[in-house]
Short mmCIF file of C-alpha atoms in Angstrom, two decimals:
data_model
loop_
_atom_site.label_atom_id
_atom_site.label_comp_id
_atom_site.label_asym_id
_atom_site.label_seq_id
_atom_site.Cartn_x
_atom_site.Cartn_y
_atom_site.Cartn_z
CA MET A 1 0.23 0.03 -0.10
CA SER A 2 1.63 3.13 -0.93
CA CYS A 3 0.82 6.58 0.63
CA GLY A 4 -2.42 8.32 1.05
CA CYS A 5 -1.54 10.75 -1.68
CA LYS A 6 -1.31 8.16 -4.32
CA THR A 7 -4.14 6.21 -3.36
CA SER A 8 -5.96 9.40 -3.71
CA GLY A 9 -4.82 9.68 -7.20
CA ASP A 10 -3.22 13.24 -6.50
CA SER A 11 0.51 12.46 -6.74
CA ALA A 12 2.96 9.34 -6.98
CA HIS A 13 4.67 9.74 -3.67
CA SER A 14 5.29 6.52 -1.59
CA CYS A 15 6.39 5.94 1.69
CA GLY A 16 8.09 2.77 0.99
CA PRO A 17 8.04 -0.60 2.80
CA LYS A 18 7.11 1.08 6.19
CA LYS A 19 3.52 1.76 4.82
CA THR A 20 0.81 -0.76 5.97
CA ALA A 21 -2.84 -0.64 5.33
CA ASN A 22 -3.58 1.43 8.25
CA GLY A 23 -1.42 3.94 7.03
CA CYS A 24 2.33 5.51 7.70
CA GLU A 25 4.10 4.29 10.62
CA ASN A 26 5.13 7.94 11.14
CA VAL A 27 2.15 9.38 13.16
CA ASN A 28 3.05 12.77 12.29
CA THR A 29 2.92 13.19 8.69
CA CYS A 30 3.87 10.99 5.55
CA GLY A 31 6.80 13.27 4.38
CA ASN A 32 4.78 14.00 0.94
CA SER A 33 4.77 17.64 -0.27
CA TYR A 34 1.10 17.74 -1.58
CA LYS A 35 -0.64 20.79 -0.84
CA LEU A 36 -3.53 19.14 1.00
CA SER A 37 -1.26 17.41 3.32
CA VAL A 38 -0.73 19.16 6.93
CA PHE A 39 2.00 19.18 9.26
CA ASP A 40 0.77 18.18 12.77
CA TRP A 41 2.93 20.69 15.04
CA LEU A 42 0.77 19.37 18.03
CA SER A 43 1.82 15.41 17.67
CA ASN A 44 4.50 15.43 20.22
CA ILE A 45 1.90 16.78 23.00
CA ASN A 46 0.19 13.86 24.76
CA ASN A 47 -3.33 15.01 26.05
CA PRO A 48 -5.27 12.91 28.59
CA ALA A 49 -7.48 10.42 27.30
CA PRO A 50 -10.83 11.69 28.02
CA ASN A 51 -9.71 15.07 26.50
CA ARG A 52 -8.68 13.59 23.10
CA CYS A 53 -10.24 14.70 19.95
CA ASP A 54 -12.76 12.22 18.35
CA PHE A 55 -12.79 13.87 14.93
CA VAL A 56 -10.39 13.70 12.04
CA GLU A 57 -9.92 15.37 8.76
CA VAL A 58 -10.20 13.20 5.56
CA ARG A 59 -9.31 14.50 2.07
CA PHE A 60 -10.64 13.07 -1.22
CA LYS A 61 -9.87 13.82 -4.81
CA ASN A 62 -8.63 17.18 -5.91
CA ASP A 63 -9.06 19.89 -2.98
CA ARG A 64 -12.05 18.36 -1.35
CA LYS A 65 -11.91 17.70 2.37
CA SER A 66 -14.22 16.84 5.29
CA PHE A 67 -14.66 16.32 8.95
CA PHE A 68 -15.75 13.00 10.19
CA LYS A 69 -16.22 11.76 13.78
CA ASN A 70 -14.55 8.52 14.85
CA VAL A 71 -17.14 7.03 16.81
CA ASN A 72 -15.84 3.46 17.25
CA ASN A 73 -12.38 4.55 18.40
CA ILE A 74 -10.48 3.00 15.79
CA PRO A 75 -6.63 3.80 16.00
CA LEU A 76 -5.97 6.17 12.98
CA HIS A 77 -3.32 8.18 11.90
CA ILE A 78 -2.19 10.28 8.86
CA GLY A 79 -2.22 7.99 5.54
CA SER A 80 -4.93 5.76 6.61
CA VAL A 81 -7.40 4.79 4.08
CA VAL A 82 -10.81 4.71 5.56
CA THR A 83 -14.35 4.02 4.69
CA VAL A 84 -16.80 7.07 5.95
CA GLU A 85 -20.61 7.83 5.75
CA SER A 86 -21.91 9.39 2.13
CA SER A 87 -25.33 9.68 0.89
CA PRO A 88 -26.00 7.41 -0.77
CA GLY A 89 -23.84 4.57 0.13
CA HIS A 90 -20.05 5.10 1.61
CA ASP A 91 -16.99 6.84 0.17
CA VAL A 92 -13.23 5.98 0.67
CA GLY A 93 -10.82 8.86 1.66
CA VAL A 94 -7.53 9.43 3.45
CA ILE A 95 -6.81 10.71 6.58
CA SER A 96 -4.87 14.08 6.40
CA LEU A 97 -4.77 15.23 10.04
CA THR A 98 -5.52 14.02 13.41
CA GLY A 99 -5.11 15.11 16.77
CA GLU A 100 -6.09 18.49 18.61
CA LEU A 101 -5.06 20.20 15.51
CA VAL A 102 -8.26 19.22 14.09
CA LYS A 103 -10.49 21.20 16.49
CA ILE A 104 -8.50 24.39 15.52
CA GLN A 105 -9.32 23.88 11.96
CA MET A 106 -12.90 22.92 12.56
CA LYS A 107 -13.08 26.37 14.53
CA LYS A 108 -11.21 28.31 11.55
CA LYS A 109 -13.66 26.76 9.04
CA LYS A 110 -16.46 27.31 11.08
CA PHE A 111 -17.87 23.61 10.91
CA SER A 112 -20.37 22.42 13.28
CA GLU A 113 -19.75 19.09 15.16
CA GLU A 114 -23.44 18.12 14.90
CA SER A 115 -23.40 17.89 11.04
CA ALA A 116 -20.02 15.58 10.99
CA LEU A 117 -20.42 12.27 9.32
CA LYS A 118 -19.08 9.31 10.97
CA ILE A 119 -16.25 6.68 9.95
CA TYR A 120 -17.42 3.09 9.35
CA ARG A 121 -13.99 1.21 9.36
CA LEU A 122 -10.50 0.92 7.91
CA ALA A 123 -10.86 0.29 4.26
CA ASN A 124 -10.59 -3.40 3.29
CA GLN A 125 -9.20 -5.01 0.36
CA LYS A 126 -12.98 -5.08 -1.37
CA ASP A 127 -13.50 -1.44 -0.76
CA LEU A 128 -10.24 -0.59 -2.40
CA GLU A 129 -10.68 -2.75 -5.51
CA VAL A 130 -13.83 -0.97 -6.11
CA TRP A 131 -12.68 2.36 -5.49
CA GLN A 132 -9.66 1.74 -7.71
CA GLU A 133 -11.64 0.48 -10.59
CA ALA A 134 -13.97 3.49 -10.48
CA ARG A 135 -11.09 5.86 -10.38
CA LYS A 136 -9.67 4.13 -13.73
CA LYS A 137 -13.12 4.94 -15.61
CA GLU A 138 -12.98 8.81 -14.63
CA GLU A 139 -11.06 9.92 -17.69
CA ASN A 140 -13.15 8.07 -20.38
CA VAL A 141 -16.25 9.20 -18.55
CA LYS A 142 -15.11 12.80 -18.72
CA ILE A 143 -14.31 12.79 -22.49
CA GLU A 144 -17.99 11.13 -23.28
CA ALA A 145 -19.49 13.86 -20.73
CA ARG A 146 -18.08 16.55 -23.02
CA LYS A 147 -19.00 14.96 -26.23
CA ILE A 148 -22.74 14.85 -25.05
CA ALA A 149 -22.40 18.65 -23.85
CA HIS A 150 -21.31 19.72 -27.09
CA ARG A 151 -23.94 17.77 -28.83
CA LEU A 152 -26.82 19.57 -26.84
CA GLY A 153 -24.98 22.95 -27.68
CA LEU A 154 -24.53 23.87 -23.97
CA GLU A 155 -21.93 26.63 -23.24
CA MET A 156 -20.15 24.69 -20.68
CA LYS A 157 -16.92 23.21 -20.01
CA ILE A 158 -16.57 19.52 -18.27
CA THR A 159 -13.40 20.17 -15.98
CA ASP A 160 -12.91 16.97 -14.02
CA VAL A 161 -15.05 13.76 -12.92
CA GLU A 162 -15.08 12.26 -9.44
CA TYR A 163 -16.53 8.77 -8.60
CA GLN A 164 -17.62 8.09 -5.08
CA GLY A 165 -15.84 5.27 -3.33
CA ASP A 166 -18.79 2.63 -4.02
CA ALA A 167 -19.30 3.94 -7.48
CA SER A 168 -22.65 4.66 -6.88
CA LYS A 169 -22.53 8.24 -7.70
CA VAL A 170 -20.55 10.42 -10.13
CA THR A 171 -19.88 14.19 -9.82
CA PHE A 172 -19.31 16.57 -12.54
CA TYR A 173 -17.18 19.95 -12.12
CA TYR A 174 -17.86 22.24 -14.85
CA THR A 175 -17.23 26.07 -15.68
CA ALA A 176 -19.57 28.00 -17.48
CA ASP A 177 -20.14 31.87 -17.76
CA ASN A 178 -24.04 31.90 -17.81
CA ARG A 179 -26.73 29.93 -16.50
CA VAL A 180 -26.87 26.27 -17.99
CA ASP A 181 -30.12 24.09 -18.43
CA PHE A 182 -29.18 20.45 -17.03
CA ARG A 183 -32.75 18.82 -17.80
CA GLN A 184 -31.70 17.03 -20.75
CA LEU A 185 -28.04 16.90 -19.98
CA ILE A 186 -28.80 14.91 -16.93
CA LYS A 187 -31.00 12.38 -18.57
CA ASP A 188 -28.37 11.90 -21.06
CA TYR A 189 -25.77 11.35 -18.75
CA ALA A 190 -28.00 8.94 -16.39
CA GLY A 191 -28.48 7.10 -19.52
CA ALA A 192 -25.02 6.64 -20.55
CA PHE A 193 -23.40 6.20 -17.21
CA ARG A 194 -26.11 4.17 -15.64
CA THR A 195 -25.32 5.79 -12.00
CA LYS A 196 -26.45 9.16 -10.16
CA ILE A 197 -25.56 12.27 -11.53
CA ASP A 198 -24.45 15.34 -9.59
CA MET A 199 -23.26 18.50 -11.29
CA LYS A 200 -21.26 21.18 -9.35
CA GLN A 201 -20.04 24.55 -10.82
CA ILE A 202 -16.60 25.66 -9.83
CA GLY A 203 -14.51 28.85 -10.75
CA PHE A 204 -11.97 29.48 -13.30
CA ARG A 205 -9.43 29.53 -10.22
CA GLN A 206 -10.28 26.43 -8.78
CA GLU A 207 -10.21 25.06 -12.59
CA ALA A 208 -6.54 26.31 -12.74
CA ALA A 209 -5.77 24.78 -9.59
CA LYS A 210 -7.28 21.43 -10.98
CA VAL A 211 -5.31 21.45 -13.96
CA GLY A 212 -2.36 22.90 -13.02
CA GLY A 213 0.28 24.85 -15.28
CA ILE A 214 3.61 27.03 -15.32
CA GLY A 215 3.07 30.52 -14.25
CA SER A 216 5.00 33.43 -15.65
CA CYS A 217 7.63 33.43 -12.72
CA GLY A 218 8.61 30.13 -14.14
CA ARG A 219 7.52 28.16 -11.26
CA GLU A 220 4.22 25.86 -10.70
CA LEU A 221 0.91 27.50 -9.95
CA CYS A 222 0.61 28.60 -6.36
CA CYS A 223 -2.91 27.25 -6.49
CA SER A 224 -2.05 23.89 -7.65
CA THR A 225 0.81 23.49 -5.03
CA TRP A 226 0.07 25.10 -1.63
CA LEU A 227 -2.40 27.76 -2.12
CA THR A 228 -5.89 26.51 -0.59
CA ASP A 229 -8.23 29.69 -0.38
CA PHE A 230 -8.64 32.17 -2.75
CA ARG A 231 -8.83 35.95 -2.03
CA SER A 232 -10.32 38.51 -4.08
CA VAL A 233 -7.96 40.58 -6.29
CA ASN A 234 -9.04 43.95 -7.88
CA THR A 235 -7.31 46.39 -10.15
CA ASN A 236 -6.68 48.98 -7.10
CA VAL A 237 -3.93 46.40 -5.99
CA ALA A 238 -2.07 46.91 -9.31
CA ARG A 239 -2.46 50.73 -8.75
CA TYR A 240 -1.11 50.86 -5.51
CA GLN A 241 2.04 48.90 -6.87
CA GLN A 242 2.35 51.63 -9.82
CA LEU A 243 1.69 48.84 -12.37
CA SER A 244 0.58 49.43 -15.76
CA ILE A 245 -3.05 48.16 -16.24
CA ASN A 246 -2.32 45.61 -18.92
CA PRO A 247 -4.49 42.43 -18.82
CA GLN A 248 -2.07 40.27 -20.58
CA LYS A 249 0.46 40.80 -17.95
CA LEU A 250 -1.73 40.79 -14.73
CA ALA A 251 -3.78 37.89 -15.59
CA GLY A 252 -2.96 34.40 -14.97
CA GLN A 253 -3.70 31.10 -16.39
CA CYS A 254 -7.15 31.26 -15.20
CA GLY A 255 -7.56 34.58 -16.94
CA LYS A 256 -8.13 36.31 -13.63
CA LEU A 257 -5.83 38.86 -11.91
CA LYS A 258 -3.04 36.98 -10.50
CA CYS A 259 -3.10 36.19 -6.82
CA CYS A 260 0.49 37.05 -6.10
CA LEU A 261 -0.55 40.66 -6.42
CA ASN A 262 -1.76 40.41 -2.99
CA TYR A 263 1.41 39.21 -1.51
CA GLU A 264 3.23 42.31 -1.48
CA LEU A 265 0.41 44.75 -1.09
CA ASP A 266 0.77 45.27 2.61
CA SER A 267 4.43 46.42 2.29
CA TYR A 268 3.30 48.81 -0.66
CA LEU A 269 0.51 50.22 1.71
CA ASP A 270 3.07 50.77 4.38
CA ALA A 271 5.42 52.41 2.28
CA LEU A 272 2.86 54.77 0.74
CA SER A 273 1.92 55.80 4.04
CA ASN A 274 4.61 58.23 4.20
CA PHE A 275 4.29 59.67 0.79
CA PRO A 276 1.68 62.73 0.16
CA SER A 277 -1.21 62.13 -1.69
CA SER A 278 -0.82 61.42 -5.64
CA SER A 279 -3.34 64.02 -6.16
CA THR A 280 -0.93 66.85 -4.92
CA THR A 281 -0.25 69.99 -6.73
CA LEU A 282 2.19 72.57 -6.16
CA ASP A 283 1.87 76.45 -6.90
CA THR A 284 4.97 77.88 -8.36
CA GLU A 285 5.86 81.02 -9.65
CA LYS A 286 5.86 79.61 -13.24
CA GLY A 287 2.56 77.94 -12.88
CA ARG A 288 0.71 75.03 -11.09
CA ALA A 289 2.44 71.38 -11.36
CA PHE A 290 0.83 68.12 -10.57
CA CYS A 291 2.18 64.67 -9.50
CA ILE A 292 2.78 62.31 -12.57
CA LYS A 293 4.70 59.65 -10.89
CA ILE A 294 5.77 57.88 -7.61
CA ASP A 295 8.73 55.81 -6.97
CA VAL A 296 8.18 53.61 -3.91
CA PHE A 297 11.66 52.32 -3.60
CA LYS A 298 13.59 55.53 -4.28
CA LYS A 299 10.99 57.59 -2.22
CA LYS A 300 10.73 60.22 -4.90
CA MET A 301 7.84 61.85 -6.62
CA TRP A 302 7.96 63.41 -10.36
CA PHE A 303 6.04 66.61 -10.98
CA ALA A 304 5.26 68.40 -14.19
CA TYR A 305 3.61 71.71 -15.07
CA VAL A 306 -0.01 71.62 -16.20
CA GLU A 307 0.58 73.88 -19.29
CA SER A 308 3.48 71.69 -20.54
CA SER A 309 3.59 68.09 -18.81
CA ILE A 310 6.56 67.22 -21.39
CA ALA A 311 9.24 68.07 -18.75
CA TRP A 312 9.41 66.08 -15.61
CA TYR A 313 11.19 67.11 -12.45
CA ASP A 314 11.73 64.50 -9.37
CA PHE A 315 11.84 65.46 -5.87
CA ASP A 316 12.28 63.57 -2.50
CA ILE A 317 9.46 63.15 -0.54
CA ASP A 318 10.97 65.43 2.07
CA LEU A 319 11.40 68.54 0.01
CA VAL A 320 7.54 67.87 -1.52
CA LYS A 321 6.32 67.95 2.32
CA LYS A 322 8.07 71.48 2.81
CA LEU A 323 6.79 72.48 -0.35
CA ILE A 324 3.42 71.52 0.41
CA ALA A 325 3.43 73.43 3.64
CA LYS A 326 4.62 76.47 2.22
CA ASN A 327 1.56 76.51 -0.14
CA LYS A 328 -0.74 76.00 2.84
CA ARG A 329 0.69 79.38 4.18
CA GLY A 330 -0.10 81.26 0.89
CA GLU A 331 3.21 81.35 -0.55
CA LYS A 332 4.39 80.34 -4.12
CA THR A 333 7.51 77.91 -4.38
CA LEU A 334 10.22 78.63 -6.75
CA PRO A 335 10.26 77.00 -10.35
CA LEU A 336 10.73 73.55 -10.61
CA GLU A 337 13.94 74.10 -12.81
CA GLU A 338 15.41 76.03 -9.56
CA LEU A 339 14.37 73.29 -7.08
CA LYS A 340 15.84 70.77 -8.96
CA GLN A 341 19.17 69.89 -7.39
CA PRO A 342 22.11 68.51 -9.46
CA GLU A 343 22.31 64.78 -8.60
CA THR A 344 25.76 63.81 -6.98
CA PRO A 345 27.23 60.67 -8.50
CA PHE A 346 26.90 57.64 -6.36
CA ALA A 347 29.90 55.27 -6.45
CA SER A 348 28.14 51.94 -6.29
CA ILE A 349 30.30 49.04 -5.06
CA ASP A 350 29.35 45.65 -6.40
CA LEU A 351 30.13 43.32 -3.60
CA ILE A 352 29.17 40.19 -5.85
CA GLN A 353 31.53 41.38 -8.58
CA GLU A 354 28.89 39.96 -11.15
CA ASN A 355 30.07 42.58 -13.72
CA ASN A 356 33.73 42.23 -13.22
CA VAL A 357 35.08 39.94 -16.15
CA ASP A 358 38.35 38.79 -14.15
CA ARG A 359 36.11 37.57 -10.92
CA PHE A 360 36.85 33.97 -12.02
CA GLU A 361 40.71 34.48 -12.08
CA LYS A 362 42.98 34.30 -9.19
CA LYS A 363 44.88 37.49 -7.87
CA GLY A 364 48.26 35.76 -8.13
CA ARG A 365 48.14 34.74 -11.70
CA ALA A 366 47.30 38.39 -12.54
CA ASN A 367 50.34 39.54 -10.27
CA ASN A 368 52.72 37.01 -12.02
CA LYS A 369 51.45 38.11 -15.50
CA ASN A 370 52.59 41.82 -14.76
CA ARG A 371 55.91 40.79 -13.24
CA ASN A 372 56.48 38.79 -16.51
CA GLN A 373 55.44 41.84 -18.74
CA ASN A 374 57.63 43.92 -16.88
CA ARG A 375 60.66 41.68 -17.12
CA GLN A 376 60.13 41.51 -20.78
CA ASN A 377 59.96 45.03 -21.07
CA ASN A 378 63.02 45.44 -19.27
CA ASN A 379 64.79 42.92 -21.34
CA GLN A 380 63.80 44.75 -24.53
CA ASN A 381 65.12 47.96 -23.32
CA ASN A 382 68.45 46.41 -22.16
CA GLN A 383 68.89 44.95 -25.55
CA ASN A 384 68.06 48.44 -27.51
CA ASN A 385 70.72 49.97 -25.52
CA GLN A 386 73.36 47.39 -25.84
CA ASN A 387 72.66 47.75 -29.87
CA GLN A 388 72.89 51.53 -29.65
CA GLY A 389 76.27 51.17 -27.81
CA GLN A 390 77.52 48.94 -30.45
CA LYS A 391 76.64 51.11 -33.35
CA LYS A 392 78.70 53.89 -31.47
CA ASN A 393 81.39 52.07 -30.95
CA THR A 394 81.93 50.41 -34.59
CA GLY A 395 82.15 53.93 -35.93
CA ARG A 396 85.15 54.69 -33.75
CA PRO A 397 87.45 52.24 -35.12
CA GLU A 398 86.59 53.18 -38.91
CA ARG A 399 87.97 56.33 -38.04
CA GLN A 400 91.17 54.96 -36.73
CA GLU A 401 91.87 52.62 -39.72
CA ARG A 402 91.84 55.44 -42.14
CA PRO A 403 95.61 56.30 -41.09
CA GLU A 404 96.40 52.79 -42.13
CA ARG A 405 95.33 53.37 -45.65
CA SER A 406 97.33 56.45 -45.91
CA ASP A 407 100.41 54.43 -45.25
CA ARG A 408 100.19 53.02 -48.79
CA PRO A 409 101.41 56.05 -50.64
CA GLN A 410 104.36 56.71 -48.25
CA ARG A 411 105.22 53.14 -49.00
CA GLN A 412 105.07 53.68 -52.73
CA GLU A 413 107.12 56.71 -52.20
CA LYS A 414 109.78 54.81 -50.17
CA GLN A 415 110.06 52.45 -53.20
CA GLN A 416 110.22 54.94 -55.54
CA ASN A 417 113.13 56.55 -53.52
CA GLN A 418 114.84 52.92 -53.55
CA ASN A 419 114.36 52.63 -57.47
CA PRO A 420 115.07 56.05 -59.22
CA ASN A 421 115.15 54.37 -62.44
CA ASN A 422 111.53 53.25 -62.15
CA GLN A 423 110.31 56.67 -61.96
CA GLN A 424 112.30 58.18 -65.05
CA LYS A 425 111.26 55.06 -67.12
CA PRO A 426 107.88 54.68 -67.90
CA GLN A 427 106.21 51.11 -67.90
CA LYS A 428 105.00 49.60 -71.07
CA ILE A 429 102.32 46.95 -70.62
CA ASN A 430 101.87 44.33 -73.45
CA PRO A 431 98.30 43.99 -74.63
CA GLN A 432 97.95 40.56 -73.62
CA GLN A 433 98.56 41.64 -70.00
CA LYS A 434 95.72 44.11 -70.13
CA PRO A 435 92.62 41.86 -69.23
CA GLN A 436 94.70 40.52 -66.18
CA LEU A 437 95.25 43.65 -64.90
CA GLU A 438 91.64 44.65 -65.26
CA LYS A 439 90.70 41.63 -63.46
CA VAL A 440 92.74 42.26 -60.50
CA GLU A 441 91.62 45.72 -60.49
CA ALA A 442 87.97 44.71 -60.54
CA ALA A 443 88.86 42.42 -57.55
CA ALA A 444 90.44 45.19 -55.50
CA ASP A 445 87.44 47.50 -56.15
CA SER A 446 84.86 44.97 -54.54
CA SER A 447 87.20 44.24 -51.74
CA ALA A 448 87.85 47.91 -51.03
CA ASP A 449 83.72 48.04 -51.04
CA LYS A 450 83.23 45.39 -48.25
CA LYS A 451 83.99 46.31 -44.59
CA PRO A 452 87.16 45.20 -42.99
CA ASN A 453 87.32 41.90 -40.83
CA PRO A 454 89.52 43.06 -37.91
CA ASN A 455 90.02 38.85 -37.29
CA LYS A 456 91.35 38.65 -40.88
CA LYS A 457 95.24 38.88 -41.46
CA LYS A 458 96.05 41.92 -43.89
CA PHE A 459 98.54 40.88 -46.90
CA LYS A 460 99.97 42.96 -49.40
CA LYS A 461 98.31 42.91 -52.87
CA LYS A 462 100.84 40.95 -55.24
CA PHE A 463 100.90 42.17 -58.91
CA PRO A 464 102.55 40.25 -61.79
CA PRO A 465 106.12 40.98 -62.39
CA LYS A 466 106.87 43.91 -64.34
CA LYS A 467 109.18 43.19 -67.44
CA ASP A 468 112.14 45.81 -68.26
CA ASN A 469 112.44 46.57 -71.63
CA ASN A 470 115.61 47.95 -71.31
CA ALA A 471 116.98 44.56 -69.70
#
């Protein structure tokens, strides 16, 4: 036997091997998260036997609950499947609450003890089989019921179908905008399903709670998870929260205003109690100004001139109260342009650092990168300085080598002094020796263009021997 929420067809929760036919071994709760489950916070309190509460809360399909009296003093706890009194026949449900907390719930819902029905027994195997067979037929019965209603041309929608535990009665839940004539419909249903028919109209909010869905917030609907009672929501709630009256944004899955608009209404009302009225007008030297917008979070009010409402001027509520008090004394305030103070830039500190690109990088890595970059820059600067020094040093020996070249004419003069005959006698060159001399001169010119290598040894150029014609 699974947990009560599964036996009632509302979820797939299971308590495991500890679950017995009598319910869960844990008396407090069965641990499920279904919205009809109740946490018994008074379960640890042991009351005297004569003062014990004889009433228990039993839940059925969907959000239907009722209180029953344990006449036979059956040992019951949360999750027990019981057979209870009904009209006609009997019904099968699951215990959702026991103990002293039942009295508090009965007092809250104004349930009279005299109208409470009684519990017959714990559900036996036969009761469970009949109940489960009836629950399996509900989906097919719902489809067939919709076809019959559509054939009769009735403006209604069959939302859900619920069989009684003994399959002696079936209840049809429907939604409709106008009144519906059921005379022919009930006859067709009774002839098709061969059981007692009960029609029950529900609202669109209850329909959304039964069907379920995902809201605009991205979570499951509140009415289908935890919200059990519905409060009325009107358009004034949206006006207090400074929301635009847009039905597409303010409406939920049911087509009505969202229930969550009531959640923060009290906080907005407390904040707006410190604000001046939204119908406040200011008498200035330039003309009358009216309130056009209120910001609850920044505690500011926007004003604009009646004649030209294009330009808006925002003021703190403290300044607005002073201006209102000045107008009550019969004095006009300065123009809105002069009252407007320049906004001081506020340096916001991002504690979470969501906008920082380097928030996932460690600080040590960043410091190491900066150090490496500085080292590389220093090395490049040192290399550039060395190259510049080398260029300057290479220029100096070139200037010093020039006198070595000037040694050549001196050597030639010495040779001429040693051989005076060579100066007086002109040299004659044979035509066969001219190409050889030209090659030697070209090689000498090319070697002269090349830079001198200090490592190489300097040798004197050897010319071919000159022939002496006199000899």
